[in-house]
PDB file of C-alpha atoms in Angstrom:
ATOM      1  CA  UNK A 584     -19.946  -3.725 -14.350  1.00  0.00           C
ATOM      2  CA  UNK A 585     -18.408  -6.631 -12.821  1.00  0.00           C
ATOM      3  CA  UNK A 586     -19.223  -6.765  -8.879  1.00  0.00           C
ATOM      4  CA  UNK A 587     -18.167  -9.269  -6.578  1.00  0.00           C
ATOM      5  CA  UNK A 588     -19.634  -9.174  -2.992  1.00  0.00           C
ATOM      6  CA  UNK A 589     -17.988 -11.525  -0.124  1.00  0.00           C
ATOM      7  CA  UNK A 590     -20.224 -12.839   2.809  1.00  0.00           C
ATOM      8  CA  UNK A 591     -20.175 -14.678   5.804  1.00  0.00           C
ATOM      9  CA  UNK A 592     -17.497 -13.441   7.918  1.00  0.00           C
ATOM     10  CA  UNK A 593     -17.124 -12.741  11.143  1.00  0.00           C
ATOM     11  CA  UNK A 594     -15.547 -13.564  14.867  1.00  0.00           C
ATOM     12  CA  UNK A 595     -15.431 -17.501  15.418  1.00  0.00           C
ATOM     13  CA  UNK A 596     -14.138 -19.890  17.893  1.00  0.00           C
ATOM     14  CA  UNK A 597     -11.027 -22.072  17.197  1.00  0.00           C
ATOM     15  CA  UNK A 598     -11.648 -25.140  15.408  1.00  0.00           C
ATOM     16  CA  UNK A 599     -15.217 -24.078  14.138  1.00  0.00           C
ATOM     17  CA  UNK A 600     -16.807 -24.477  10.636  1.00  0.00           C
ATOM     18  CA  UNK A 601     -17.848 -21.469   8.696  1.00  0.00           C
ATOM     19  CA  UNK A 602     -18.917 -21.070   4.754  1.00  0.00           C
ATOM     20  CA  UNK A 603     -17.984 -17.646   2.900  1.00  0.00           C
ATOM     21  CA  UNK A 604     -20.014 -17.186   0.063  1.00  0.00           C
ATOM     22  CA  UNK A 605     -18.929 -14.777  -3.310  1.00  0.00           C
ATOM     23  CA  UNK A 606     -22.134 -13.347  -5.469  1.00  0.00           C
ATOM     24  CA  UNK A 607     -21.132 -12.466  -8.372  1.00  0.00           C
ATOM     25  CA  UNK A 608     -22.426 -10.073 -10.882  1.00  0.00           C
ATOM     26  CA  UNK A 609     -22.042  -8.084 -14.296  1.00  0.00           C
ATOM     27  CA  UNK A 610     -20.399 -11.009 -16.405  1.00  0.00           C
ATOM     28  CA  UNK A 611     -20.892 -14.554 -17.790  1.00  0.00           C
ATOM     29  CA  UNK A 612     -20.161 -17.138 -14.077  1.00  0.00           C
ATOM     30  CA  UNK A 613     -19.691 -19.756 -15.377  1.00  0.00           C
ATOM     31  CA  UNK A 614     -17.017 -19.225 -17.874  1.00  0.00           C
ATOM     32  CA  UNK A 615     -14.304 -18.441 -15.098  1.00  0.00           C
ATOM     33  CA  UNK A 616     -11.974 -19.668 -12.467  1.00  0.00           C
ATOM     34  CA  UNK A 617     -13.055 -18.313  -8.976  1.00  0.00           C
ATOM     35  CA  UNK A 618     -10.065 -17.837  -6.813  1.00  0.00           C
ATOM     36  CA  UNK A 619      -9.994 -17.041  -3.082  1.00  0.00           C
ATOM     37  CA  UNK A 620      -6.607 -15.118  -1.084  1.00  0.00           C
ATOM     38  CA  UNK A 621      -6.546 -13.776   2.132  1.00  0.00           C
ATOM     39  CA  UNK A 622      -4.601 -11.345   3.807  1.00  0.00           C
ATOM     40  CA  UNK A 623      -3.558 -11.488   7.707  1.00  0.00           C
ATOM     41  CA  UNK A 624      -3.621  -8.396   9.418  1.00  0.00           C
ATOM     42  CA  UNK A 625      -1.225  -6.453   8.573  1.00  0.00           C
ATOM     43  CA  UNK A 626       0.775  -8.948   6.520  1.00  0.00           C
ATOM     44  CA  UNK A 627       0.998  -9.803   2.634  1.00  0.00           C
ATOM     45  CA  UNK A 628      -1.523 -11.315   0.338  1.00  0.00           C
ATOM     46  CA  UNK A 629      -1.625 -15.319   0.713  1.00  0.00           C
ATOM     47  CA  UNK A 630      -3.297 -16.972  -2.462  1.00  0.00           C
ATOM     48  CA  UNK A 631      -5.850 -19.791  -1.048  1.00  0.00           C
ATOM     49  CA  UNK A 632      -7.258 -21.616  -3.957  1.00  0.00           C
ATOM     50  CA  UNK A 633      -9.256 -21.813  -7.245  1.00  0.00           C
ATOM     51  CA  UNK A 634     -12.142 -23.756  -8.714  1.00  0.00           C
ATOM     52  CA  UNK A 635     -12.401 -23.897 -12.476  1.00  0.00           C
ATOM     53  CA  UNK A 636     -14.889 -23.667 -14.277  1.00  0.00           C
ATOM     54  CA  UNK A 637     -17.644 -26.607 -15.433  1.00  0.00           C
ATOM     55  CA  UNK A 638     -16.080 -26.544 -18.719  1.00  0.00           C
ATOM     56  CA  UNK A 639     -12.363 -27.490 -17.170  1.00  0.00           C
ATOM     57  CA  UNK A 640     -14.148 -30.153 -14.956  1.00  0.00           C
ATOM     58  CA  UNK A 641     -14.695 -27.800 -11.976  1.00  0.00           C
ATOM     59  CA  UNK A 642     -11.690 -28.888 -10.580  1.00  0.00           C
ATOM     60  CA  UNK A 643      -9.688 -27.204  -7.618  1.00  0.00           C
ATOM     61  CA  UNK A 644      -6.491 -26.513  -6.148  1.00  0.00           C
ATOM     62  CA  UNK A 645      -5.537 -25.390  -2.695  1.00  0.00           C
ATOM     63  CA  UNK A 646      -2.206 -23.732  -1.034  1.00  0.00           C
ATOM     64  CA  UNK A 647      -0.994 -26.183   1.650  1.00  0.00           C
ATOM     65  CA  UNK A 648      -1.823 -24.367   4.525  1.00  0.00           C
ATOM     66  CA  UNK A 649      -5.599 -25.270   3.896  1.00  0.00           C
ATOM     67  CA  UNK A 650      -5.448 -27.984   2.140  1.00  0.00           C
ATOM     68  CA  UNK A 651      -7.747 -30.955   3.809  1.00  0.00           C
ATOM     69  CA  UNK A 652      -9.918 -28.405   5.962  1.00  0.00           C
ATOM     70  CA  UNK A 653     -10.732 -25.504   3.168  1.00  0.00           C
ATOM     71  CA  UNK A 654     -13.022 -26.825  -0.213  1.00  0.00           C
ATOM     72  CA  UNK A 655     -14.531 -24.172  -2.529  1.00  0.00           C
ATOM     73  CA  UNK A 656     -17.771 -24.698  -4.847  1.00  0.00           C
ATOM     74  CA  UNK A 657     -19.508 -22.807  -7.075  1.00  0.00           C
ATOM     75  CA  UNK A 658     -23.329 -22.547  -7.960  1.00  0.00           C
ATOM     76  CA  UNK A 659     -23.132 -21.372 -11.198  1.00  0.00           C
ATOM     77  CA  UNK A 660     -27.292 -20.989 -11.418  1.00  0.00           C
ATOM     78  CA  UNK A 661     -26.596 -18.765  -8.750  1.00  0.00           C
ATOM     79  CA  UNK A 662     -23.436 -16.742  -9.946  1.00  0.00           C
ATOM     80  CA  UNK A 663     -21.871 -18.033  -6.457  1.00  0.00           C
ATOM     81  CA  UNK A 664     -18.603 -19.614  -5.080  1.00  0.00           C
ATOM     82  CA  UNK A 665     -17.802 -20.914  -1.827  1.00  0.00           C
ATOM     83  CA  UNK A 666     -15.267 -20.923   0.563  1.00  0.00           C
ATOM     84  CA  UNK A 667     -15.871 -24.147   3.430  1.00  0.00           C
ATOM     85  CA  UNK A 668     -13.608 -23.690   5.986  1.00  0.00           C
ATOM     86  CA  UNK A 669     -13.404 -26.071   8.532  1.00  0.00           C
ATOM     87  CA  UNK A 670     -10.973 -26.750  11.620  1.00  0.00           C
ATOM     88  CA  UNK A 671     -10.608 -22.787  12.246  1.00  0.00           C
ATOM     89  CA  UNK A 672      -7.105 -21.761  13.508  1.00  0.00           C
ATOM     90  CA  UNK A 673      -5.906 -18.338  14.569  1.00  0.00           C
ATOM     91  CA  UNK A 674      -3.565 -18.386  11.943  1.00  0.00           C
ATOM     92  CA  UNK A 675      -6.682 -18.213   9.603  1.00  0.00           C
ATOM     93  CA  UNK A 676      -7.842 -14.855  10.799  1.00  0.00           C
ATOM     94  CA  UNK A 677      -7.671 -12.854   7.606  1.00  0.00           C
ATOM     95  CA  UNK A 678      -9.288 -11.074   5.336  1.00  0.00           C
ATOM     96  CA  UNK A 679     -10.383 -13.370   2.390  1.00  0.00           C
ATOM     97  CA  UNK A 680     -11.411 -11.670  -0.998  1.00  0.00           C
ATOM     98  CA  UNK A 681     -12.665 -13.748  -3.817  1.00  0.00           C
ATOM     99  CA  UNK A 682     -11.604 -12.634  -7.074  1.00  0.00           C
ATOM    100  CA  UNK A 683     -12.426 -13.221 -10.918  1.00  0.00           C
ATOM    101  CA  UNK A 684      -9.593 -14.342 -12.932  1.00  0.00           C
ATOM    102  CA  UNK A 685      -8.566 -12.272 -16.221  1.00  0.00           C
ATOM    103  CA  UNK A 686      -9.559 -15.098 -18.659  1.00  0.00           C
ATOM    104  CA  UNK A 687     -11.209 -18.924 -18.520  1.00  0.00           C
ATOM    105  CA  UNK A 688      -7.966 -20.458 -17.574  1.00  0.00           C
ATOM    106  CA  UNK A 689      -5.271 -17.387 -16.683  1.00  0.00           C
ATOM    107  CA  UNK A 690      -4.230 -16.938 -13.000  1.00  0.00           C
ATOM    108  CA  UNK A 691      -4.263 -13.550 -13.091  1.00  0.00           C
ATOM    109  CA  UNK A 692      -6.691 -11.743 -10.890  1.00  0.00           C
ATOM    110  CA  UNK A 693      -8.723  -9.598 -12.433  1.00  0.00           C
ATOM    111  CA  UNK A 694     -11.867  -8.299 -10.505  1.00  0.00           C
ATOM    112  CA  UNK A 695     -11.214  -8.483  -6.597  1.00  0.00           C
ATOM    113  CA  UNK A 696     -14.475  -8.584  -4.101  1.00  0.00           C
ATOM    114  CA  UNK A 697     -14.117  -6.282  -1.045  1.00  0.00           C
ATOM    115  CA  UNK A 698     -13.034  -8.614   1.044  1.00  0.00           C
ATOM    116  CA  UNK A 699     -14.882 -10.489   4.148  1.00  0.00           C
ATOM    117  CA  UNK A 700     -12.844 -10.141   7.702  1.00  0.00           C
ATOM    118  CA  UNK A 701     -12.276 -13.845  10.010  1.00  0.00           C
ATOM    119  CA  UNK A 702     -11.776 -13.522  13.042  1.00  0.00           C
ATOM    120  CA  UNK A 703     -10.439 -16.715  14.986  1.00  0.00           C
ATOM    121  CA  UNK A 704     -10.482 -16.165  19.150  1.00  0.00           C
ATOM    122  CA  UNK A 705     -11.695 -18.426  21.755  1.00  0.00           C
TER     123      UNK A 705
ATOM    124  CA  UNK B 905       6.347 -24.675  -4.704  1.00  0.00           C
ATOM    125  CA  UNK B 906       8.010 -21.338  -6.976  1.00  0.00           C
ATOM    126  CA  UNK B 907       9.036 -18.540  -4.213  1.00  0.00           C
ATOM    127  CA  UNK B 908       8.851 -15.223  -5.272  1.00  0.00           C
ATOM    128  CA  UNK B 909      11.036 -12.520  -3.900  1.00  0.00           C
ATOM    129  CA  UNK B 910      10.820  -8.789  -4.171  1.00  0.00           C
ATOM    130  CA  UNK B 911      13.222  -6.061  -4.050  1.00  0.00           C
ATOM    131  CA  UNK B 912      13.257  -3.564  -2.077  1.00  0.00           C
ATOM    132  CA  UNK B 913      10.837  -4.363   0.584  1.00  0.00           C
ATOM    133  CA  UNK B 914      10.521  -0.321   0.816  1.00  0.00           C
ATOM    134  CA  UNK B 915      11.280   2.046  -1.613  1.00  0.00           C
ATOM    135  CA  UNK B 916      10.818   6.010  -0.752  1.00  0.00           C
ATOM    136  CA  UNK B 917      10.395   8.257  -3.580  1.00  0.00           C
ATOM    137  CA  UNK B 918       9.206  12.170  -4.624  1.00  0.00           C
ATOM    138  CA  UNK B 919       6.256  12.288  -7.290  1.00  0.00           C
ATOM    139  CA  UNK B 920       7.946  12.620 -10.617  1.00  0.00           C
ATOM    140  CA  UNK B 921      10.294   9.636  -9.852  1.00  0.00           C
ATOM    141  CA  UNK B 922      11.618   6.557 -11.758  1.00  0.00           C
ATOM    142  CA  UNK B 923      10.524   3.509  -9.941  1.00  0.00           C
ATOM    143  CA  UNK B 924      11.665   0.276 -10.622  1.00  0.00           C
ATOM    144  CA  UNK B 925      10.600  -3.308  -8.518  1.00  0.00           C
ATOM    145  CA  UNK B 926      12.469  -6.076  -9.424  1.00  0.00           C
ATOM    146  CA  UNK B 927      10.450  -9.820  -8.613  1.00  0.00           C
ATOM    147  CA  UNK B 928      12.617 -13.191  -8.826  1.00  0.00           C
ATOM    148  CA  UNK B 929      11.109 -16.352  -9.016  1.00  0.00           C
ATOM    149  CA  UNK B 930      12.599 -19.032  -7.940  1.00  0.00           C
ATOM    150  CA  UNK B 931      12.369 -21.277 -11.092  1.00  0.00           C
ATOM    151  CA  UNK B 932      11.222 -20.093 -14.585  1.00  0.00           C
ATOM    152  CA  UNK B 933       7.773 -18.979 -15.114  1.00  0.00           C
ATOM    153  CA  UNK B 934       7.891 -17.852 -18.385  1.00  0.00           C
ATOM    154  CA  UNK B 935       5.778 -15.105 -18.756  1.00  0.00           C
ATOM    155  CA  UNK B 936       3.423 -16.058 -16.122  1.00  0.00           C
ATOM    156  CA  UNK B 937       3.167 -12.956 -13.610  1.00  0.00           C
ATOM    157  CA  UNK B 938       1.229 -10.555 -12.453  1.00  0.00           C
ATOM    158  CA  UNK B 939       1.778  -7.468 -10.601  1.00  0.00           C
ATOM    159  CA  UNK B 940      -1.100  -5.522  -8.131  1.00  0.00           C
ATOM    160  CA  UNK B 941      -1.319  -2.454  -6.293  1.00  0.00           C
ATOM    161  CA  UNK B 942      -2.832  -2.117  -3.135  1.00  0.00           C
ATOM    162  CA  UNK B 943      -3.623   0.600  -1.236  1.00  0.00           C
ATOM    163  CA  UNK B 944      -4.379   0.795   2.495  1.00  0.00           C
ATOM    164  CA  UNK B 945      -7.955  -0.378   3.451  1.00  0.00           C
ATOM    165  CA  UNK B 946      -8.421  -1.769  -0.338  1.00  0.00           C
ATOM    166  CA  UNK B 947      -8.436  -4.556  -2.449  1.00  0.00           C
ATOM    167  CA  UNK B 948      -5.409  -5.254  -4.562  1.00  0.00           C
ATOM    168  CA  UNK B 949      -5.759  -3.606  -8.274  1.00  0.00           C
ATOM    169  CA  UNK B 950      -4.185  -6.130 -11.215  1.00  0.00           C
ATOM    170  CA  UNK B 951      -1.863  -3.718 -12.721  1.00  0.00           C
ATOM    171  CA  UNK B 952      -0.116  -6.100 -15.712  1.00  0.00           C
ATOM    172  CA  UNK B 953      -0.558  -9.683 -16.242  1.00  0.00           C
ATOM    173  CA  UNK B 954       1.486 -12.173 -18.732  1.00  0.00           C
ATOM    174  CA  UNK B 955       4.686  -9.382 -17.684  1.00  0.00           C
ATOM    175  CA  UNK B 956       4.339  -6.910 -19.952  1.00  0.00           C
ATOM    176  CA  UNK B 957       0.433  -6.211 -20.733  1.00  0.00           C
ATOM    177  CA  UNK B 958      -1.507  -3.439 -19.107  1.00  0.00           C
ATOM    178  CA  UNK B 959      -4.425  -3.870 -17.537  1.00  0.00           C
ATOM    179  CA  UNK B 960      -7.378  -2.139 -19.071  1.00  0.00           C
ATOM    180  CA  UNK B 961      -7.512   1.674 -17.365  1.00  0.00           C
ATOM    181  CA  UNK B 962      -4.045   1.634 -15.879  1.00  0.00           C
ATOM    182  CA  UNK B 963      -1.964   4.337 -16.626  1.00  0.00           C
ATOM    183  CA  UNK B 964       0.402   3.565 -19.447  1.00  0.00           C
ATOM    184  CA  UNK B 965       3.441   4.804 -17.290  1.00  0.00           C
ATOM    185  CA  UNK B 966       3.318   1.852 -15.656  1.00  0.00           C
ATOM    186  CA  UNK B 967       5.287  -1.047 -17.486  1.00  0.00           C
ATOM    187  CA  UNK B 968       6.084  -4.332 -16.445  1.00  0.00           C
ATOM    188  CA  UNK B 969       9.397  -6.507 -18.438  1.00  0.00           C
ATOM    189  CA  UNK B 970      10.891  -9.802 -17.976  1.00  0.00           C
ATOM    190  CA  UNK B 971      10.756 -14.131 -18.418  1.00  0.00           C
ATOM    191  CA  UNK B 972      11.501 -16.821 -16.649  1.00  0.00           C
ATOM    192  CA  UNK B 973      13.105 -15.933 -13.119  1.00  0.00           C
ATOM    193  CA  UNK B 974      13.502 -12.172 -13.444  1.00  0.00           C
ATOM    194  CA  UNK B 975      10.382  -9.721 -13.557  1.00  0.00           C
ATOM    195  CA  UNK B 976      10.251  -5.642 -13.398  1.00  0.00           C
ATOM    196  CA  UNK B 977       7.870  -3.172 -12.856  1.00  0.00           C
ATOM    197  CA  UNK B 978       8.486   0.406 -13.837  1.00  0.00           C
ATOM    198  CA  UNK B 979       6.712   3.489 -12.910  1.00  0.00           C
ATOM    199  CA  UNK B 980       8.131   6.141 -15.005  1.00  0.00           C
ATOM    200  CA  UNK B 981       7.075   8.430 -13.415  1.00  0.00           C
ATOM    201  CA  UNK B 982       5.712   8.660 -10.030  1.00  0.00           C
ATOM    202  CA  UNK B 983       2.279  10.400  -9.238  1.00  0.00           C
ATOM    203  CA  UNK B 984       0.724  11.015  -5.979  1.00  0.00           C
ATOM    204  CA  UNK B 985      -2.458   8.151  -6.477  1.00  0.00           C
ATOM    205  CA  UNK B 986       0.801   5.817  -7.029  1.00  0.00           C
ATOM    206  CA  UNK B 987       2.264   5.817  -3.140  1.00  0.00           C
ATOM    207  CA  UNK B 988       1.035   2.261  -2.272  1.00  0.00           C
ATOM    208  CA  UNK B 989       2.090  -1.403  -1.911  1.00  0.00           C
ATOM    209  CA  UNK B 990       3.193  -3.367  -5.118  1.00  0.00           C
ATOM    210  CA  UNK B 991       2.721  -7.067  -5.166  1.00  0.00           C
ATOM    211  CA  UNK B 992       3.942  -9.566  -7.908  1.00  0.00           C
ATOM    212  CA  UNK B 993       2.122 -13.368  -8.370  1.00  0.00           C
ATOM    213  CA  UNK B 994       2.838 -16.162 -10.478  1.00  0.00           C
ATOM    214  CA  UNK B 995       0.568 -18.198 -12.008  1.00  0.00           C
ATOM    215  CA  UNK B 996       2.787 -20.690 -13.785  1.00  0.00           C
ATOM    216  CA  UNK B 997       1.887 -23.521 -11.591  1.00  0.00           C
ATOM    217  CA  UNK B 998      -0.251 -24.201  -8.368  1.00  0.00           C
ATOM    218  CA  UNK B 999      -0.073 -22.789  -5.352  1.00  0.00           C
ATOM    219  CA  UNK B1000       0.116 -19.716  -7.266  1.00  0.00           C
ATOM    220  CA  UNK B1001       2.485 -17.654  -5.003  1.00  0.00           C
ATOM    221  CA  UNK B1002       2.959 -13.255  -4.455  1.00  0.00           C
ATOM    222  CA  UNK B1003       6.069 -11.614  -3.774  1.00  0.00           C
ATOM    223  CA  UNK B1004       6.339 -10.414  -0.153  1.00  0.00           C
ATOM    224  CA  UNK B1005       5.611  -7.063  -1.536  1.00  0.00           C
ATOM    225  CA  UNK B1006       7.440  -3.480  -2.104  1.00  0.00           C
ATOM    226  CA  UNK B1007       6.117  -0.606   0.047  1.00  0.00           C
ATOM    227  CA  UNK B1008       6.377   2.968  -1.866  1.00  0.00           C
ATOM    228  CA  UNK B1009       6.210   5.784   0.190  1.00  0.00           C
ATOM    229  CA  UNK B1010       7.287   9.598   0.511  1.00  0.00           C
TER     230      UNK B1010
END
C-alpha cells in the first residue's frame, strides 16, 4: 500500500526557514516524480513543484510564486523528498501535501500524503 | 503559463443526477488533464488522468472527454459519497496549473 506521510509543519514567523519532509512507503522511490501543492485556507489547490527522478536527472520545476525561496530534494536511500522553504510569507500559510505522480514522467497525481498545515504569523 | 477555467463554480444537484463540469484551458493541452475530488478535511482523490482514463477503484460512472482546450467530466449519475469539490489540472507543461474548482452540493 502506497503511504505518504508529510512532516515538519507548524506556526512560524514571517521570513523564517523551515524544511517539510515526505516519507514515503509501499512502492519503488526512486522511479517517480515527487510533487508538492498546497492549499490556503479555504481556497483552491495551488501546484508548487516537482523533482524528477535520478533517472530524468533529478531535475525540478517550481510555480512562480516560490520560485528562488522554495527547492525540493529527494533522498532516495531514504524514500524521502523535501520541501526548503525559505523567506516565509503569510501568503504561504497552507496546507502542503506531497504527492506521487501516476507514472515516471506523467503529471498526474496519483497518491496524495495527508497534508502538513504552515502557519505564517509574527 | 496555461489558465484553466471551470464551469460552474457551484453546481447543486439531487442523488441520481447527470452532472457535467466543463474545464477550458487556455491553450491546447492535448490530452494532458486530470480531474480530482476533494472532500472537506481530505486530500484530493485523482479521479481520471490523460481525459478519459479512470483511475483504478473509481466508480465507472464517472467519465471524463475532451483535447486540447475543452475538457468534461460526467457523473452519470449522482450518489451521495459524490457531493464534493471537483478540480481539473494540466500537466502539459510547467507550472502545472488546476481549475478554480466546481463545488457540488444538495
Amino acid at each position: 500500500e502506497v503511504q505518504l506521510v508529510e512532516s515538519g509543519g507548524g506556526l512560524f514567523q514571517p521570513g523564517r526557514s523551515l524544511r517539510l519532509s515526505c516519507t514515503a512507503s509501499g512502492f519503488t522511490f526512486g522511479d517517480y516524480t515527487m510533487n508538492w501543492v498546497r492549499q490556503a485556507p479555504g481556497k483552491g489547490l495551488e501546484w508548487v513543484g516537482f523533482i524528477r527522478s535520478k533517472s530524468f536527472g533529478e531535475t525540478t520545476e517550481y510555480a512562480a510564486s516560490v520560485k528562488g525561496r522554495f527547492a525540493i530534494s529527494r533522498d532516495d536511500s531514504r524514500s524521502i523528498s523535501y520541501l526548503q522553504m525559505n523567506g516565509l510569507k503569510s501568503e504561504d500559510t497552507a496546507i502542503y501535501y506531497c504527492i506521487k505522480s501516476k507514472g515516471k514522467l506523467s503529471g498526474s497525481l496519483e497518491y496524495w500524503g495527508q497534508g502538513a498545515l504552515v502557519t505564517v504569523s509574527s | 503559463d496555461i489558465q484553466m477555467t471551470q464551469s460552474p463554480s457551484t453546481l447543486s444537484a439531487s442523488v441520481g443526477d447527470r452532472v457535467t463540469i466543463t474545464c477550458r484551458a487556455s491553450q491546447s493541452i492535448s490530452n494532458l488533464l486530470a480531474w480530482y475530488q476533494q472532500k472537506p478535511g481530505k486530500a484530493p482523490k485523482l479521479l481520471i488522468y490523460m481525459a478519459s482514463s479512470l483511475q483504478s477503484g473509481v466508480p465507472s460512472y464517472f467519465s471524463g472527454s475532451g483535447s486540447g482546450t475543452k475538457f468534461t467530466l460526467t457523473i452519470s449519475s449522482l450518489q451521495p459519497d459524490d457531493f464534493a469539490t471537483y478540480y481539473c489540472q494540466q500537466y502539459h507543461g510547467s507550472p502545472f496549473t488546476f481549475g478554480p474548482g466546481t463545488k457540488v452540493d444538495i
